[in-house]
């Protein structure tokens, strides 16, 4: 077994590998860029080596710097994590030349499966179902148009070396191909150093199912069940779960055996994932097709660990050291249900645009990288919570920065429970207690998904988000019962705040009493609240309950029962903004104005400030670089016409005209870095 390994990665996956290596008694070495000098993974490792500037192309993607760090520290092996150099054959070859072990699959398997074009050819030869498409190299846009017309729309354009949702465009027409082909090539080149593109038929109503593979160097290859990864946005996974609510034992066996056969064909060992696309319209599950094989650890691996009890990182290290797998296919079972939500630095209220910046406040529901000792011997399931458990994998810290140089992931929230509904309920509770401030985040959106009736039914496709939120996300739906409870909570908080303030007036005859009667205005709804001992009357309906909030607190808990209904337990994020209360719970933020009832009639006479008209300005919606200007001053534009392309987090975003007009002034130049809300151009 190795005595010291180096992790050629950063963030939460570096923390993940260090956690297991530490438990195995193996020393660890971290490598870090300028941007990551104070990152948690650097502090967690036994040693750390600085490898360059913040851009990945000048640090994490330079194999020579990784190898130099190995030699400097005496590291015997390298774990690549995912992304960066994890699927680069040249990196694995360079390590082999220096007699440094690669904690991953053999070079031949990486080469065969890492190239999406070649892997499809190999899968087809091995008898695996593949999606109809063109698997050769595409010369230019005109060639792409001809191919797409032959396949039939819709088609998917993909960068050959792509991954993580980057370098992908869905085209429903020839115009979409002409507009998107060059962007796919650029994204592939910028993110992966490879601008080759392939095109395949897009399967309608698809489900994204993947099979976890684990093999050793002695010819043993197992499949560790499946993961459902259908809930995606821009082809990037948002929610993953194991097992899938769609897959039957018969389907699982058929998919698993076919994926093992594919892995065996390339002599695979270590952990890997075969991604399949399954037609949701076919309940037999027989209409599944090979998409690609990821020859590395997946972001969503914790859900597989939770239901199988197998630490995948530990097995990767043991396999790389030449050990045999300690289990057989018959030992692989399914224990309960696990769900993972990816907490991203993106603002769902602004079209999911990236939101880089400083984490002014960061408080997950439990601290990251905690283990429950009662289950650590079987697998890391996190901290026990009732009948289930909660796990947080993160690589950030309060006061730190989510940089524009890397992926916008803040953390992964994993829950395990005996049933799917219980695991989802645990997600909602944990998300209620996830506090992030300083940048946009998707916690509310994740909670909304967990509560959504369609998610609960298991009727998932990769179009879930687009179909269920066609007008964008504006907060989770809130029931009338919860609104009444929130009205009582806000009135109670105002009563508590005013009572405290009146105790320090200095009046000789003691503090003046605070009225128990309030008007609470939440959005456009009004509630008359009369506070009592342990209860409140909200519009004449009795609400029993309590709230733990006290002045100065940001996080609190509330319980409430409306009439004879069931009890609700709510985790609250409470903020005082001017004379308003902002309360966030159950995937929605509610702003409440609370006034003594006797003053309520005056509130209706207050003038509302009309926001300025910004429709004539093209405003940069997120920090990024202006890659391309599509128009010039004096040009007439039509609604929907591309005006500018901004790159953020290695993804290109096309900004379009909202109305007809003439370009009056251009305020930014191509190649310029833009701040959020910067004015790119103005219309007359």
PDB file of C-alpha atoms in Angstrom, residues 143-331:
ATOM      1  CA  UNK A 143     -20.716  20.021 -42.994  1.00  0.00           C
ATOM      2  CA  UNK A 144     -22.485  20.101 -39.623  1.00  0.00           C
ATOM      3  CA  UNK A 145     -25.669  21.382 -41.279  1.00  0.00           C
ATOM      4  CA  UNK A 146     -25.620  18.580 -43.878  1.00  0.00           C
ATOM      5  CA  UNK A 147     -25.127  15.919 -41.205  1.00  0.00           C
ATOM      6  CA  UNK A 148     -27.892  17.335 -39.004  1.00  0.00           C
ATOM      7  CA  UNK A 149     -30.332  17.417 -41.905  1.00  0.00           C
ATOM      8  CA  UNK A 150     -29.542  13.753 -42.668  1.00  0.00           C
ATOM      9  CA  UNK A 151     -29.968  12.591 -39.027  1.00  0.00           C
ATOM     10  CA  UNK A 152     -33.159  14.587 -38.533  1.00  0.00           C
ATOM     11  CA  UNK A 153     -33.895  17.187 -35.862  1.00  0.00           C
ATOM     12  CA  UNK A 154     -33.532  17.604 -32.976  1.00  0.00           C
ATOM     13  CA  UNK A 155     -29.796  16.843 -32.795  1.00  0.00           C
ATOM     14  CA  UNK A 156     -27.164  17.317 -30.113  1.00  0.00           C
ATOM     15  CA  UNK A 157     -23.777  18.847 -30.953  1.00  0.00           C
ATOM     16  CA  UNK A 158     -21.064  17.748 -28.527  1.00  0.00           C
ATOM     17  CA  UNK A 159     -17.379  18.482 -28.093  1.00  0.00           C
ATOM     18  CA  UNK A 160     -15.511  15.185 -28.464  1.00  0.00           C
ATOM     19  CA  UNK A 161     -13.455  15.756 -25.306  1.00  0.00           C
ATOM     20  CA  UNK A 162     -16.283  17.494 -23.448  1.00  0.00           C
ATOM     21  CA  UNK A 163     -17.809  16.783 -20.072  1.00  0.00           C
ATOM     22  CA  UNK A 164     -19.612  18.424 -17.166  1.00  0.00           C
ATOM     23  CA  UNK A 165     -22.199  19.944 -19.492  1.00  0.00           C
ATOM     24  CA  UNK A 166     -19.587  22.031 -21.327  1.00  0.00           C
ATOM     25  CA  UNK A 167     -19.358  21.999 -25.115  1.00  0.00           C
ATOM     26  CA  UNK A 168     -22.940  20.923 -25.807  1.00  0.00           C
ATOM     27  CA  UNK A 169     -25.744  22.521 -27.834  1.00  0.00           C
ATOM     28  CA  UNK A 170     -29.204  21.233 -28.696  1.00  0.00           C
ATOM     29  CA  UNK A 171     -30.383  22.169 -32.193  1.00  0.00           C
ATOM     30  CA  UNK A 172     -33.984  21.996 -33.342  1.00  0.00           C
ATOM     31  CA  UNK A 173     -33.320  23.519 -36.772  1.00  0.00           C
ATOM     32  CA  UNK A 174     -30.662  24.381 -39.312  1.00  0.00           C
ATOM     33  CA  UNK A 175     -30.520  27.914 -37.878  1.00  0.00           C
ATOM     34  CA  UNK A 176     -29.662  26.489 -34.434  1.00  0.00           C
ATOM     35  CA  UNK A 177     -26.794  24.485 -35.939  1.00  0.00           C
ATOM     36  CA  UNK A 178     -25.391  27.515 -37.737  1.00  0.00           C
ATOM     37  CA  UNK A 179     -25.596  29.603 -34.585  1.00  0.00           C
ATOM     38  CA  UNK A 180     -24.213  27.043 -32.134  1.00  0.00           C
ATOM     39  CA  UNK A 181     -21.613  24.939 -33.951  1.00  0.00           C
ATOM     40  CA  UNK A 182     -18.746  27.418 -33.612  1.00  0.00           C
ATOM     41  CA  UNK A 183     -19.585  28.001 -29.927  1.00  0.00           C
ATOM     42  CA  UNK A 184     -19.331  24.270 -29.252  1.00  0.00           C
ATOM     43  CA  UNK A 185     -15.935  24.189 -30.975  1.00  0.00           C
ATOM     44  CA  UNK A 186     -14.683  27.167 -28.941  1.00  0.00           C
ATOM     45  CA  UNK A 187     -15.927  25.720 -25.634  1.00  0.00           C
ATOM     46  CA  UNK A 188     -14.260  22.399 -26.436  1.00  0.00           C
ATOM     47  CA  UNK A 189     -10.981  24.112 -27.272  1.00  0.00           C
ATOM     48  CA  UNK A 190     -11.039  26.461 -24.255  1.00  0.00           C
ATOM     49  CA  UNK A 191     -12.056  23.839 -21.695  1.00  0.00           C
ATOM     50  CA  UNK A 192     -10.418  20.675 -23.030  1.00  0.00           C
ATOM     51  CA  UNK A 193      -7.884  21.707 -25.664  1.00  0.00           C
ATOM     52  CA  UNK A 194      -9.811  19.816 -28.369  1.00  0.00           C
ATOM     53  CA  UNK A 195     -12.206  21.498 -30.833  1.00  0.00           C
ATOM     54  CA  UNK A 196     -13.528  18.332 -32.513  1.00  0.00           C
ATOM     55  CA  UNK A 197     -17.321  18.033 -32.496  1.00  0.00           C
ATOM     56  CA  UNK A 198     -19.705  15.159 -33.166  1.00  0.00           C
ATOM     57  CA  UNK A 199     -23.457  15.164 -33.749  1.00  0.00           C
ATOM     58  CA  UNK A 200     -26.076  12.643 -32.665  1.00  0.00           C
ATOM     59  CA  UNK A 201     -29.839  12.269 -32.599  1.00  0.00           C
ATOM     60  CA  UNK A 202     -31.466  13.783 -29.514  1.00  0.00           C
ATOM     61  CA  UNK A 203     -33.746  11.257 -27.811  1.00  0.00           C
ATOM     62  CA  UNK A 204     -37.041  12.863 -26.822  1.00  0.00           C
ATOM     63  CA  UNK A 205     -38.278  12.465 -23.224  1.00  0.00           C
ATOM     64  CA  UNK A 206     -34.948  10.943 -22.244  1.00  0.00           C
ATOM     65  CA  UNK A 207     -33.882   9.711 -18.838  1.00  0.00           C
ATOM     66  CA  UNK A 208     -30.195   9.847 -17.944  1.00  0.00           C
ATOM     67  CA  UNK A 209     -29.175   6.654 -16.173  1.00  0.00           C
ATOM     68  CA  UNK A 210     -25.592   5.738 -15.348  1.00  0.00           C
ATOM     69  CA  UNK A 211     -24.004   2.527 -14.128  1.00  0.00           C
ATOM     70  CA  UNK A 212     -21.124   2.609 -11.630  1.00  0.00           C
ATOM     71  CA  UNK A 213     -18.323   0.215 -12.589  1.00  0.00           C
ATOM     72  CA  UNK A 214     -15.569  -0.997 -10.265  1.00  0.00           C
ATOM     73  CA  UNK A 215     -12.782  -3.336 -11.358  1.00  0.00           C
ATOM     74  CA  UNK A 216      -9.381  -4.545 -10.199  1.00  0.00           C
ATOM     75  CA  UNK A 217      -6.163  -5.513 -11.975  1.00  0.00           C
ATOM     76  CA  UNK A 218      -6.972  -9.212 -11.616  1.00  0.00           C
ATOM     77  CA  UNK A 219      -9.873  -9.281 -14.084  1.00  0.00           C
ATOM     78  CA  UNK A 220     -12.732  -8.720 -11.643  1.00  0.00           C
ATOM     79  CA  UNK A 221     -15.307  -6.130 -12.803  1.00  0.00           C
ATOM     80  CA  UNK A 222     -18.537  -5.335 -10.950  1.00  0.00           C
ATOM     81  CA  UNK A 223     -21.455  -2.982 -11.474  1.00  0.00           C
ATOM     82  CA  UNK A 224     -22.569  -1.119  -8.349  1.00  0.00           C
ATOM     83  CA  UNK A 225     -26.169  -0.472  -9.401  1.00  0.00           C
ATOM     84  CA  UNK A 226     -27.363   2.675 -11.138  1.00  0.00           C
ATOM     85  CA  UNK A 227     -27.819   6.371 -10.520  1.00  0.00           C
ATOM     86  CA  UNK A 228     -30.670   8.500 -11.859  1.00  0.00           C
ATOM     87  CA  UNK A 229     -29.254  11.807 -13.133  1.00  0.00           C
ATOM     88  CA  UNK A 230     -32.137  13.067 -15.267  1.00  0.00           C
ATOM     89  CA  UNK A 231     -32.661  16.418 -13.546  1.00  0.00           C
ATOM     90  CA  UNK A 232     -30.223  18.607 -15.431  1.00  0.00           C
ATOM     91  CA  UNK A 233     -29.863  22.208 -16.485  1.00  0.00           C
ATOM     92  CA  UNK A 234     -27.869  23.038 -19.597  1.00  0.00           C
ATOM     93  CA  UNK A 235     -26.849  19.358 -19.667  1.00  0.00           C
ATOM     94  CA  UNK A 236     -25.230  19.669 -16.255  1.00  0.00           C
ATOM     95  CA  UNK A 237     -26.567  17.445 -13.486  1.00  0.00           C
ATOM     96  CA  UNK A 238     -28.345  19.146 -10.596  1.00  0.00           C
ATOM     97  CA  UNK A 239     -29.943  16.262  -8.673  1.00  0.00           C
ATOM     98  CA  UNK A 240     -28.745  12.660  -8.571  1.00  0.00           C
ATOM     99  CA  UNK A 241     -30.185   9.689  -6.745  1.00  0.00           C
ATOM    100  CA  UNK A 242     -29.581   5.993  -6.250  1.00  0.00           C
ATOM    101  CA  UNK A 243     -31.266   3.766  -7.055  1.00  0.00           C
ATOM    102  CA  UNK A 244     -33.433   5.059  -9.910  1.00  0.00           C
ATOM    103  CA  UNK A 245     -37.215   5.084  -9.403  1.00  0.00           C
ATOM    104  CA  UNK A 246     -37.522   3.954 -13.047  1.00  0.00           C
ATOM    105  CA  UNK A 247     -35.143   0.998 -13.173  1.00  0.00           C
ATOM    106  CA  UNK A 248     -36.462  -2.497 -12.431  1.00  0.00           C
ATOM    107  CA  UNK A 249     -34.267  -5.405 -11.275  1.00  0.00           C
ATOM    108  CA  UNK A 250     -34.450  -6.849 -14.811  1.00  0.00           C
ATOM    109  CA  UNK A 251     -33.352  -3.530 -16.366  1.00  0.00           C
ATOM    110  CA  UNK A 252     -30.604  -3.125 -13.783  1.00  0.00           C
ATOM    111  CA  UNK A 253     -29.173  -6.543 -14.619  1.00  0.00           C
ATOM    112  CA  UNK A 254     -29.341  -5.961 -18.398  1.00  0.00           C
ATOM    113  CA  UNK A 255     -27.730  -2.536 -18.194  1.00  0.00           C
ATOM    114  CA  UNK A 256     -25.132  -3.628 -15.663  1.00  0.00           C
ATOM    115  CA  UNK A 257     -24.008  -6.707 -17.571  1.00  0.00           C
ATOM    116  CA  UNK A 258     -23.739  -4.788 -20.836  1.00  0.00           C
ATOM    117  CA  UNK A 259     -21.675  -2.069 -19.156  1.00  0.00           C
ATOM    118  CA  UNK A 260     -19.386  -4.664 -17.573  1.00  0.00           C
ATOM    119  CA  UNK A 261     -18.894  -6.251 -21.002  1.00  0.00           C
ATOM    120  CA  UNK A 262     -17.916  -2.865 -22.433  1.00  0.00           C
ATOM    121  CA  UNK A 263     -15.476  -2.269 -19.566  1.00  0.00           C
ATOM    122  CA  UNK A 264     -14.001  -5.744 -20.037  1.00  0.00           C
ATOM    123  CA  UNK A 265     -13.492  -5.039 -23.753  1.00  0.00           C
ATOM    124  CA  UNK A 266     -11.033  -2.268 -22.888  1.00  0.00           C
ATOM    125  CA  UNK A 267      -9.398  -4.043 -19.936  1.00  0.00           C
ATOM    126  CA  UNK A 268     -10.857  -1.615 -17.439  1.00  0.00           C
ATOM    127  CA  UNK A 269     -10.013  -1.418 -13.748  1.00  0.00           C
ATOM    128  CA  UNK A 270     -10.596   1.196 -10.996  1.00  0.00           C
ATOM    129  CA  UNK A 271     -13.847   3.162 -10.689  1.00  0.00           C
ATOM    130  CA  UNK A 272     -15.671   4.314 -13.821  1.00  0.00           C
ATOM    131  CA  UNK A 273     -19.138   5.193 -14.996  1.00  0.00           C
ATOM    132  CA  UNK A 274     -21.013   4.203 -18.131  1.00  0.00           C
ATOM    133  CA  UNK A 275     -23.628   6.791 -19.007  1.00  0.00           C
ATOM    134  CA  UNK A 276     -26.805   5.658 -20.732  1.00  0.00           C
ATOM    135  CA  UNK A 277     -29.752   7.503 -22.186  1.00  0.00           C
ATOM    136  CA  UNK A 278     -33.071   5.726 -21.781  1.00  0.00           C
ATOM    137  CA  UNK A 279     -36.315   6.528 -23.535  1.00  0.00           C
ATOM    138  CA  UNK A 280     -38.793   7.535 -20.840  1.00  0.00           C
ATOM    139  CA  UNK A 281     -41.579   6.585 -23.215  1.00  0.00           C
ATOM    140  CA  UNK A 282     -40.545   2.910 -23.060  1.00  0.00           C
ATOM    141  CA  UNK A 283     -41.548   1.402 -19.684  1.00  0.00           C
ATOM    142  CA  UNK A 284     -39.706  -1.831 -20.532  1.00  0.00           C
ATOM    143  CA  UNK A 285     -36.387   0.010 -20.237  1.00  0.00           C
ATOM    144  CA  UNK A 286     -35.090  -1.873 -23.276  1.00  0.00           C
ATOM    145  CA  UNK A 287     -34.594   1.357 -25.258  1.00  0.00           C
ATOM    146  CA  UNK A 288     -31.309   2.356 -23.643  1.00  0.00           C
ATOM    147  CA  UNK A 289     -28.294   3.658 -25.506  1.00  0.00           C
ATOM    148  CA  UNK A 290     -24.622   4.149 -24.696  1.00  0.00           C
ATOM    149  CA  UNK A 291     -23.661   7.814 -24.355  1.00  0.00           C
ATOM    150  CA  UNK A 292     -20.123   7.741 -23.017  1.00  0.00           C
ATOM    151  CA  UNK A 293     -17.872   6.227 -20.400  1.00  0.00           C
ATOM    152  CA  UNK A 294     -16.268   8.474 -17.810  1.00  0.00           C
ATOM    153  CA  UNK A 295     -12.960   6.879 -16.873  1.00  0.00           C
ATOM    154  CA  UNK A 296     -12.813   8.530 -13.470  1.00  0.00           C
ATOM    155  CA  UNK A 297     -14.724   9.129 -10.265  1.00  0.00           C
ATOM    156  CA  UNK A 298     -18.042  10.939 -10.775  1.00  0.00           C
ATOM    157  CA  UNK A 299     -19.229  14.015  -8.875  1.00  0.00           C
ATOM    158  CA  UNK A 300     -22.298  12.050  -7.782  1.00  0.00           C
ATOM    159  CA  UNK A 301     -20.424   9.008  -6.437  1.00  0.00           C
ATOM    160  CA  UNK A 302     -21.602   9.571  -2.798  1.00  0.00           C
ATOM    161  CA  UNK A 303     -25.119   8.285  -3.524  1.00  0.00           C
ATOM    162  CA  UNK A 304     -23.685   4.972  -4.692  1.00  0.00           C
ATOM    163  CA  UNK A 305     -21.519   4.801  -1.588  1.00  0.00           C
ATOM    164  CA  UNK A 306     -24.582   5.430   0.580  1.00  0.00           C
ATOM    165  CA  UNK A 307     -26.679   2.542  -0.795  1.00  0.00           C
ATOM    166  CA  UNK A 308     -23.872  -0.009  -1.228  1.00  0.00           C
ATOM    167  CA  UNK A 309     -21.665   0.696   1.784  1.00  0.00           C
ATOM    168  CA  UNK A 310     -18.579   0.809  -0.455  1.00  0.00           C
ATOM    169  CA  UNK A 311     -16.054   3.666  -0.206  1.00  0.00           C
ATOM    170  CA  UNK A 312     -15.192   4.152  -3.878  1.00  0.00           C
ATOM    171  CA  UNK A 313     -12.129   6.300  -3.212  1.00  0.00           C
ATOM    172  CA  UNK A 314     -10.708   3.655  -0.897  1.00  0.00           C
ATOM    173  CA  UNK A 315     -11.265   0.946  -3.506  1.00  0.00           C
ATOM    174  CA  UNK A 316      -9.605   3.099  -6.201  1.00  0.00           C
ATOM    175  CA  UNK A 317      -6.520   3.443  -4.011  1.00  0.00           C
ATOM    176  CA  UNK A 318      -6.426  -0.274  -3.173  1.00  0.00           C
ATOM    177  CA  UNK A 319      -6.882  -1.290  -6.820  1.00  0.00           C
ATOM    178  CA  UNK A 320      -4.064   1.060  -7.893  1.00  0.00           C
ATOM    179  CA  UNK A 321      -1.859  -0.640  -5.282  1.00  0.00           C
ATOM    180  CA  UNK A 322      -2.620  -3.999  -6.908  1.00  0.00           C
ATOM    181  CA  UNK A 323      -5.114  -5.387  -4.388  1.00  0.00           C
ATOM    182  CA  UNK A 324      -8.088  -7.553  -5.374  1.00  0.00           C
ATOM    183  CA  UNK A 325     -11.637  -6.347  -4.824  1.00  0.00           C
ATOM    184  CA  UNK A 326     -12.909  -7.704  -1.486  1.00  0.00           C
ATOM    185  CA  UNK A 327     -16.428  -8.289  -2.832  1.00  0.00           C
ATOM    186  CA  UNK A 328     -18.214 -10.101  -5.665  1.00  0.00           C
ATOM    187  CA  UNK A 329     -21.277  -9.153  -7.708  1.00  0.00           C
ATOM    188  CA  UNK A 330     -23.458 -11.194  -5.351  1.00  0.00           C
ATOM    189  CA  UNK A 331     -22.346  -8.966  -2.456  1.00  0.00           C
TER     190      UNK A 331
END
